[in-house]
Short mmCIF file of C-alpha atoms in Angstrom, two decimals:
data_model
loop_
_atom_site.label_atom_id
_atom_site.label_comp_id
_atom_site.label_asym_id
_atom_site.label_seq_id
_atom_site.Cartn_x
_atom_site.Cartn_y
_atom_site.Cartn_z
CA MET E 1 78.79 -42.30 -44.31
CA GLU E 2 81.18 -43.12 -41.45
CA ASN E 3 81.44 -39.42 -40.62
CA PHE E 4 77.66 -39.11 -40.34
CA GLU E 5 77.46 -42.17 -38.10
CA TYR E 6 80.01 -40.46 -35.84
CA GLU E 7 77.99 -37.24 -35.81
CA LEU E 8 74.86 -39.22 -34.92
CA LYS E 9 76.69 -40.81 -31.99
CA MET E 10 77.92 -37.39 -30.83
CA ALA E 11 74.42 -35.90 -31.11
CA ILE E 12 72.94 -38.63 -28.90
CA GLU E 13 75.73 -38.20 -26.33
CA HIS E 14 75.13 -34.45 -26.28
CA ILE E 15 71.44 -34.69 -25.45
CA LEU E 16 72.19 -37.25 -22.73
CA GLU E 17 74.36 -34.69 -20.89
CA THR E 18 71.41 -33.02 -19.18
CA ASN E 19 69.87 -36.19 -17.75
CA TYR E 20 71.51 -36.07 -14.33
CA PRO E 21 70.80 -32.36 -13.65
CA ARG E 22 67.19 -32.82 -14.72
CA LYS E 23 66.72 -35.81 -12.41
CA ALA E 24 68.44 -34.00 -9.52
CA PHE E 25 66.24 -30.89 -9.83
CA TRP E 26 63.08 -32.70 -10.97
CA HIS E 27 60.90 -32.05 -7.91
CA PHE E 28 61.64 -28.31 -7.75
CA ASP E 29 59.05 -27.70 -10.49
CA ASP E 30 56.37 -28.57 -7.94
CA LEU E 31 57.43 -25.66 -5.70
CA ILE E 32 56.70 -22.91 -8.23
CA ASP E 33 53.22 -21.46 -8.64
CA ASP E 34 52.04 -20.84 -12.21
CA LEU E 35 54.97 -22.76 -13.71
CA LYS E 36 54.05 -23.69 -17.28
CA SER E 37 57.36 -25.19 -18.44
CA GLY E 38 60.28 -26.02 -16.17
CA ILE E 39 62.95 -28.61 -15.48
CA LYS E 40 60.65 -31.55 -16.27
CA ALA E 41 59.96 -30.26 -19.77
CA GLY E 42 63.62 -29.55 -20.45
CA ASP E 43 62.65 -27.02 -23.11
CA ASP E 44 64.70 -24.13 -24.48
CA ALA E 45 63.51 -21.77 -21.73
CA VAL E 46 61.46 -21.67 -18.52
CA VAL E 47 57.90 -20.29 -18.57
CA ILE E 48 56.22 -18.85 -15.45
CA LYS E 49 52.84 -17.18 -16.03
CA ASN E 50 53.53 -15.09 -19.14
CA MET E 51 57.27 -14.70 -18.48
CA VAL E 52 59.88 -16.69 -20.44
CA ILE E 53 63.42 -16.91 -19.01
CA ASN E 54 66.58 -18.43 -20.42
CA MET E 55 70.20 -18.49 -19.25
CA GLU E 56 73.19 -19.54 -21.37
CA GLY E 57 76.93 -19.86 -20.93
CA PRO E 58 79.56 -19.68 -19.73
CA TYR E 59 80.92 -18.70 -23.14
CA PRO E 60 84.64 -18.04 -23.68
CA LEU E 61 84.91 -14.27 -23.28
CA LYS E 62 85.76 -13.39 -26.89
CA LEU E 63 82.95 -15.56 -28.27
CA GLY E 64 80.48 -14.29 -25.68
CA ALA E 65 81.29 -10.72 -26.65
CA LYS E 66 80.04 -11.56 -30.15
CA THR E 67 77.09 -13.83 -29.46
CA ALA E 68 76.12 -14.46 -25.80
CA LEU E 69 73.05 -12.20 -25.74
CA ILE E 70 72.04 -13.23 -29.27
CA HIS E 71 72.11 -16.92 -28.49
CA THR E 72 70.37 -16.60 -25.12
CA ALA E 73 67.57 -14.51 -26.61
CA CYS E 74 67.15 -17.04 -29.41
CA ASP E 75 65.61 -19.64 -27.08
CA VAL E 76 63.24 -17.10 -25.53
CA VAL E 77 61.88 -16.12 -28.94
CA ALA E 78 61.59 -19.78 -30.01
CA MET E 79 58.99 -20.36 -27.30
CA GLY E 80 56.86 -17.47 -28.55
CA ALA E 81 58.09 -14.55 -26.44
CA GLU E 82 59.49 -11.10 -27.07
CA PRO E 83 62.72 -10.49 -25.10
CA LYS E 84 62.36 -7.55 -22.69
CA PHE E 85 65.63 -7.26 -20.74
CA ALA E 86 68.75 -9.19 -19.75
CA LEU E 87 71.34 -9.74 -17.02
CA ASN E 88 74.96 -10.74 -17.54
CA ALA E 89 77.89 -12.18 -15.61
CA ILE E 90 81.45 -11.49 -16.76
CA GLN E 91 84.67 -13.10 -15.55
CA ALA E 92 87.66 -11.21 -16.96
CA LYS E 93 91.40 -11.11 -16.27
CA ASN E 94 91.82 -7.35 -16.49
CA GLU E 95 90.23 -4.06 -17.53
CA ASP E 96 90.96 -4.63 -21.22
CA GLU E 97 88.95 -7.85 -21.17
CA ILE E 98 86.15 -6.15 -19.28
CA LYS E 99 85.99 -3.47 -21.98
CA LEU E 100 85.99 -6.09 -24.76
CA ALA E 101 83.14 -8.01 -23.11
CA VAL E 102 81.04 -4.98 -22.21
CA ASP E 103 81.42 -3.31 -25.60
CA GLY E 104 80.38 -6.51 -27.38
CA LEU E 105 77.38 -7.09 -25.14
CA ARG E 106 76.36 -3.44 -25.51
CA LYS E 107 76.35 -3.76 -29.32
CA GLN E 108 74.18 -6.86 -29.08
CA SER E 109 71.86 -5.13 -26.62
CA ILE E 110 71.36 -2.07 -28.82
CA GLY E 111 71.04 -4.10 -32.04
CA LEU E 112 68.41 -6.45 -30.62
CA ASN E 113 66.68 -3.83 -28.44
CA ILE E 114 67.18 -5.94 -25.31
CA PRO E 115 68.43 -3.68 -22.49
CA ILE E 116 71.00 -5.17 -20.11
CA ILE E 117 69.94 -3.84 -16.70
CA GLY E 118 72.20 -5.68 -14.25
CA GLY E 119 74.54 -8.54 -13.52
CA ASN E 120 78.00 -9.14 -12.12
CA THR E 121 81.57 -8.42 -13.25
CA GLN E 122 84.70 -9.77 -11.59
CA THR E 123 88.43 -10.17 -12.22
CA VAL E 124 89.80 -13.33 -10.62
CA GLU E 125 93.06 -14.10 -12.38
CA GLU E 126 93.08 -17.85 -11.77
CA LEU E 127 89.64 -18.29 -13.39
CA LYS E 128 89.06 -18.58 -17.13
CA SER E 129 87.55 -15.52 -18.79
CA CYS E 130 83.91 -16.12 -19.73
CA ILE E 131 80.42 -14.64 -20.07
CA SER E 132 76.94 -15.84 -19.08
CA VAL E 133 73.67 -14.10 -19.95
CA ALA E 134 70.08 -14.43 -18.74
CA VAL E 135 67.22 -13.07 -20.88
CA PHE E 136 63.69 -12.33 -19.66
CA GLY E 137 60.84 -12.22 -22.17
CA GLU E 138 57.07 -11.96 -22.33
CA LEU E 139 54.78 -14.29 -24.29
CA ILE E 140 53.12 -12.50 -27.20
CA ASP E 141 50.03 -14.60 -26.38
CA GLU E 142 49.80 -15.84 -22.79
CA ASN E 143 47.82 -18.86 -24.00
CA LEU E 144 50.40 -19.86 -26.62
CA ILE E 145 53.71 -21.54 -25.73
CA ILE E 146 55.67 -23.09 -28.60
CA LYS E 147 57.35 -26.15 -27.14
CA ASP E 148 60.12 -28.14 -28.76
CA GLY E 149 58.29 -31.44 -28.25
CA GLY E 150 54.98 -30.61 -29.90
CA ALA E 151 55.53 -32.02 -33.41
CA LYS E 152 52.56 -33.85 -34.97
CA ASP E 153 52.39 -36.65 -37.52
CA GLY E 154 52.60 -35.17 -41.02
CA ASP E 155 54.13 -31.84 -39.97
CA LEU E 156 56.65 -30.39 -42.39
CA LEU E 157 60.13 -29.73 -41.01
CA ILE E 158 61.61 -26.40 -42.01
CA MET E 159 64.76 -24.47 -41.18
CA LEU E 160 64.25 -20.74 -40.66
CA GLY E 161 66.98 -18.11 -40.72
CA ASP E 162 70.61 -17.69 -41.71
CA PRO E 163 73.38 -19.47 -39.79
CA VAL E 164 74.38 -16.95 -37.12
CA GLU E 165 78.07 -16.40 -37.80
CA GLY E 166 80.52 -13.63 -38.65
CA ASP E 167 81.38 -10.48 -36.71
CA VAL E 168 79.06 -9.10 -34.04
CA GLY E 169 77.23 -6.79 -36.45
CA GLU E 170 76.52 -9.59 -38.92
CA ARG E 171 75.31 -11.88 -36.14
CA ILE E 172 72.95 -9.19 -34.81
CA TYR E 173 71.50 -8.57 -38.28
CA LYS E 174 70.88 -12.27 -38.98
CA ALA E 175 69.42 -12.98 -35.54
CA LYS E 176 67.07 -9.98 -35.56
CA LYS E 177 65.77 -10.88 -39.01
CA LYS E 178 65.00 -14.40 -37.79
CA PHE E 179 63.39 -13.14 -34.55
CA ASP E 180 61.19 -10.63 -36.38
CA THR E 181 60.11 -13.17 -38.99
CA TYR E 182 59.28 -15.88 -36.47
CA LEU E 183 57.31 -13.57 -34.17
CA GLU E 184 55.40 -12.20 -37.17
CA ILE E 185 54.45 -15.77 -38.10
CA LEU E 186 53.01 -16.28 -34.62
CA GLU E 187 51.32 -12.88 -34.51
CA ASN E 188 49.52 -13.76 -37.75
CA GLY E 189 47.99 -16.81 -36.11
CA ILE E 190 49.91 -19.32 -38.22
CA LYS E 191 50.02 -22.69 -36.45
CA ILE E 192 53.46 -23.81 -35.29
CA ASN E 193 53.52 -27.13 -33.44
CA ALA E 194 57.19 -27.13 -32.37
CA CYS E 195 60.30 -25.01 -32.61
CA LYS E 196 63.88 -25.50 -31.47
CA ASP E 197 67.09 -23.56 -31.93
CA ALA E 198 69.70 -25.54 -33.89
CA SER E 199 72.44 -24.55 -31.47
CA ARG E 200 74.94 -26.87 -29.78
CA GLY E 201 74.36 -30.32 -31.21
CA GLY E 202 73.48 -28.83 -34.61
CA TRP E 203 70.36 -29.60 -36.59
CA LEU E 204 70.72 -33.33 -35.98
CA GLY E 205 71.06 -33.23 -32.18
CA ASN E 206 68.26 -30.75 -31.74
CA LEU E 207 65.96 -32.55 -34.16
CA LEU E 208 66.55 -35.80 -32.25
CA GLU E 209 65.58 -34.08 -29.02
CA MET E 210 62.38 -32.81 -30.65
CA LEU E 211 61.54 -36.31 -31.88
CA ILE E 212 62.28 -37.99 -28.55
CA LYS E 213 60.02 -35.56 -26.68
CA ALA E 214 57.23 -35.86 -29.26
CA LYS E 215 57.69 -39.66 -29.49
CA LYS E 216 57.68 -39.29 -33.26
CA GLY E 217 59.98 -40.00 -36.19
CA ALA E 218 61.21 -38.03 -39.17
CA GLU E 219 61.97 -38.53 -42.83
CA ILE E 220 64.71 -36.19 -44.07
CA LYS E 221 64.74 -35.47 -47.80
CA SER E 222 67.38 -32.73 -47.97
CA LEU E 223 70.31 -31.55 -45.86
CA PRO E 224 69.72 -28.17 -44.18
CA TYR E 225 73.48 -28.05 -43.57
CA PRO E 226 76.10 -30.67 -44.52
CA ARG E 227 77.74 -30.84 -41.09
CA ALA E 228 74.93 -32.22 -38.98
CA THR E 229 76.21 -31.26 -35.50
CA ARG E 230 77.55 -27.77 -36.28
CA TYR E 231 76.10 -24.80 -34.38
CA LEU E 232 73.77 -22.91 -36.72
CA GLY E 233 71.56 -20.61 -34.66
CA THR E 234 68.65 -21.24 -37.04
CA TYR E 235 65.20 -22.49 -36.02
CA ILE E 236 63.95 -26.02 -36.69
CA ILE E 237 60.18 -25.70 -36.99
CA ALA E 238 57.44 -28.34 -37.27
CA VAL E 239 54.51 -26.80 -39.11
CA PRO E 240 51.26 -28.32 -40.44
CA GLU E 241 51.47 -28.72 -44.22
CA GLU E 242 48.53 -26.39 -44.81
CA GLU E 243 50.37 -23.57 -42.99
CA TYR E 244 53.68 -23.92 -44.83
CA GLU E 245 52.99 -21.52 -47.70
CA LYS E 246 51.93 -18.81 -45.24
CA VAL E 247 55.29 -19.19 -43.51
CA VAL E 248 57.06 -18.84 -46.86
CA ASP E 249 55.08 -15.66 -47.65
CA ILE E 250 56.24 -13.97 -44.44
CA ALA E 251 59.82 -15.23 -44.81
CA LEU E 252 59.92 -13.86 -48.36
CA LYS E 253 58.65 -10.46 -47.24
CA ASN E 254 61.37 -10.30 -44.57
CA LYS E 255 64.07 -11.77 -46.84
CA CYS E 256 64.59 -14.54 -44.30
CA PRO E 257 65.78 -17.94 -45.58
CA VAL E 258 63.35 -20.84 -45.16
CA VAL E 259 64.24 -24.40 -46.19
CA LEU E 260 61.89 -27.39 -46.28
CA PHE E 261 63.94 -30.46 -45.40
CA GLY E 262 61.68 -33.21 -44.07
CA ARG E 263 58.46 -34.48 -42.56
CA ILE E 264 57.37 -35.83 -39.16
CA LEU E 265 56.42 -39.52 -39.06
CA GLU E 266 54.00 -41.22 -36.68
CA LYS E 267 56.42 -44.12 -36.08
CA PRO E 268 59.49 -43.09 -34.03
CA LYS E 269 62.42 -43.63 -36.38
CA LEU E 270 64.88 -41.53 -38.38
CA ILE E 271 65.15 -41.93 -42.15
CA ILE E 272 67.56 -39.84 -44.19
CA GLY E 273 67.42 -40.33 -47.94
CA THR E 274 66.98 -44.07 -48.51
CA LYS E 275 68.51 -45.25 -45.23
CA GLU E 276 66.99 -45.79 -41.79
CA TYR E 277 69.61 -44.43 -39.39
CA ILE E 278 67.61 -44.99 -36.20
CA SER E 279 65.16 -47.88 -36.10
CA GLU E 280 61.86 -47.79 -34.26
CA ASN E 281 63.27 -50.07 -31.52
CA LYS E 282 66.35 -47.87 -31.09
CA MET E 283 64.26 -44.70 -30.93
CA LEU E 284 61.98 -46.27 -28.32
CA GLU E 285 65.09 -47.08 -26.26
CA LEU E 286 66.18 -43.43 -26.47
CA ILE E 287 62.72 -42.25 -25.46
CA LYS E 288 62.91 -44.41 -22.33
CA LYS E 289 66.29 -42.90 -21.37
CA PHE E 290 65.09 -39.32 -21.31
CA PRO E 291 63.23 -37.94 -18.27
CA TYR E 292 60.95 -35.47 -20.02
CA LYS E 293 57.40 -34.70 -18.92
CA TYR E 294 55.20 -32.53 -21.12
#
C-alpha cells in the first residue's frame, strides 16, 4: 500500500513537469494556421491540417538505438495517424557509437516501414551520448483526431498491446502489432474516445493525465501491470461499452493483447479496488493546476 502511495505521488509530480514549458509557449499556438492540436492541448503529438508530428528524447544512446523511433512513432499512431517518415539527431563520442546508433535506428526504420530521411549527427566528446527522433504522420481520416482527453462517462478502460521490451527485434514486432491493430480498429469505424501511450509515468501517470484533461474519474477493477509507473509502451484506450467487443474481435485476429481494467466515472476521482485514492476535491485541485485547453 505504501509503495502504491509513493507511485501515485511520483505520477502526479511527473505530469506537473510540463507545466512551465506549456505556459511559456502557450501563445505560439495562435500563430499557426490550421493548427488542430498544439501546446495548449498538451497531447501526445501536434496536429496541423492532416499532419501529425511528434518528437521524443534525448534517449541515452544505447536505449535509443533499441527504441527511439518505436516510442516516437507510438504517439503519432495513438492520435489516429499512419507514420510516414522520420528525422533523427545523434550525439555520439566516436565512430563506434555512431555505428551502434545508426544500425539500431535503421532496424527500427525497416521494421516499422518509417523511412529516416534526414537529421543531424555529431561527436562532441564532452556531451553525453544520446538520440532524439521526430516522426511525421498523416491522419487516416482528416476529420478524426483521437485525443488523450476525450474520455466519456461510462467508457471502458482497456490496455492494448504487449509491453514494449526486449531486444530491438522484439520491440519492433510488439510495436508493429499494436500499431496495426489500433489503426485497423479506427479504419473499421469503431468509436474510440481517448487514447494515450503508457510511456514514462506508466499506466497510472498517463491515466491521471487523461482524467485531468477529461475532468472525469475512473474506477479500476484490475491491475494492467503491478508496477503502476513503469514504462510499458502499451495504449490506454477509453472506448464506449458497446464498441468493446468489436475491439476484442480485431485484437484476437491480430493476436494483440487487450485487457479490460476499469471504467470512466462522471465524478472526478480515482477508485482502485475498494479504496478511493484520489478524492473528488483532490482531483478538482489537480485539474486547476494543469493549463490544458481542448
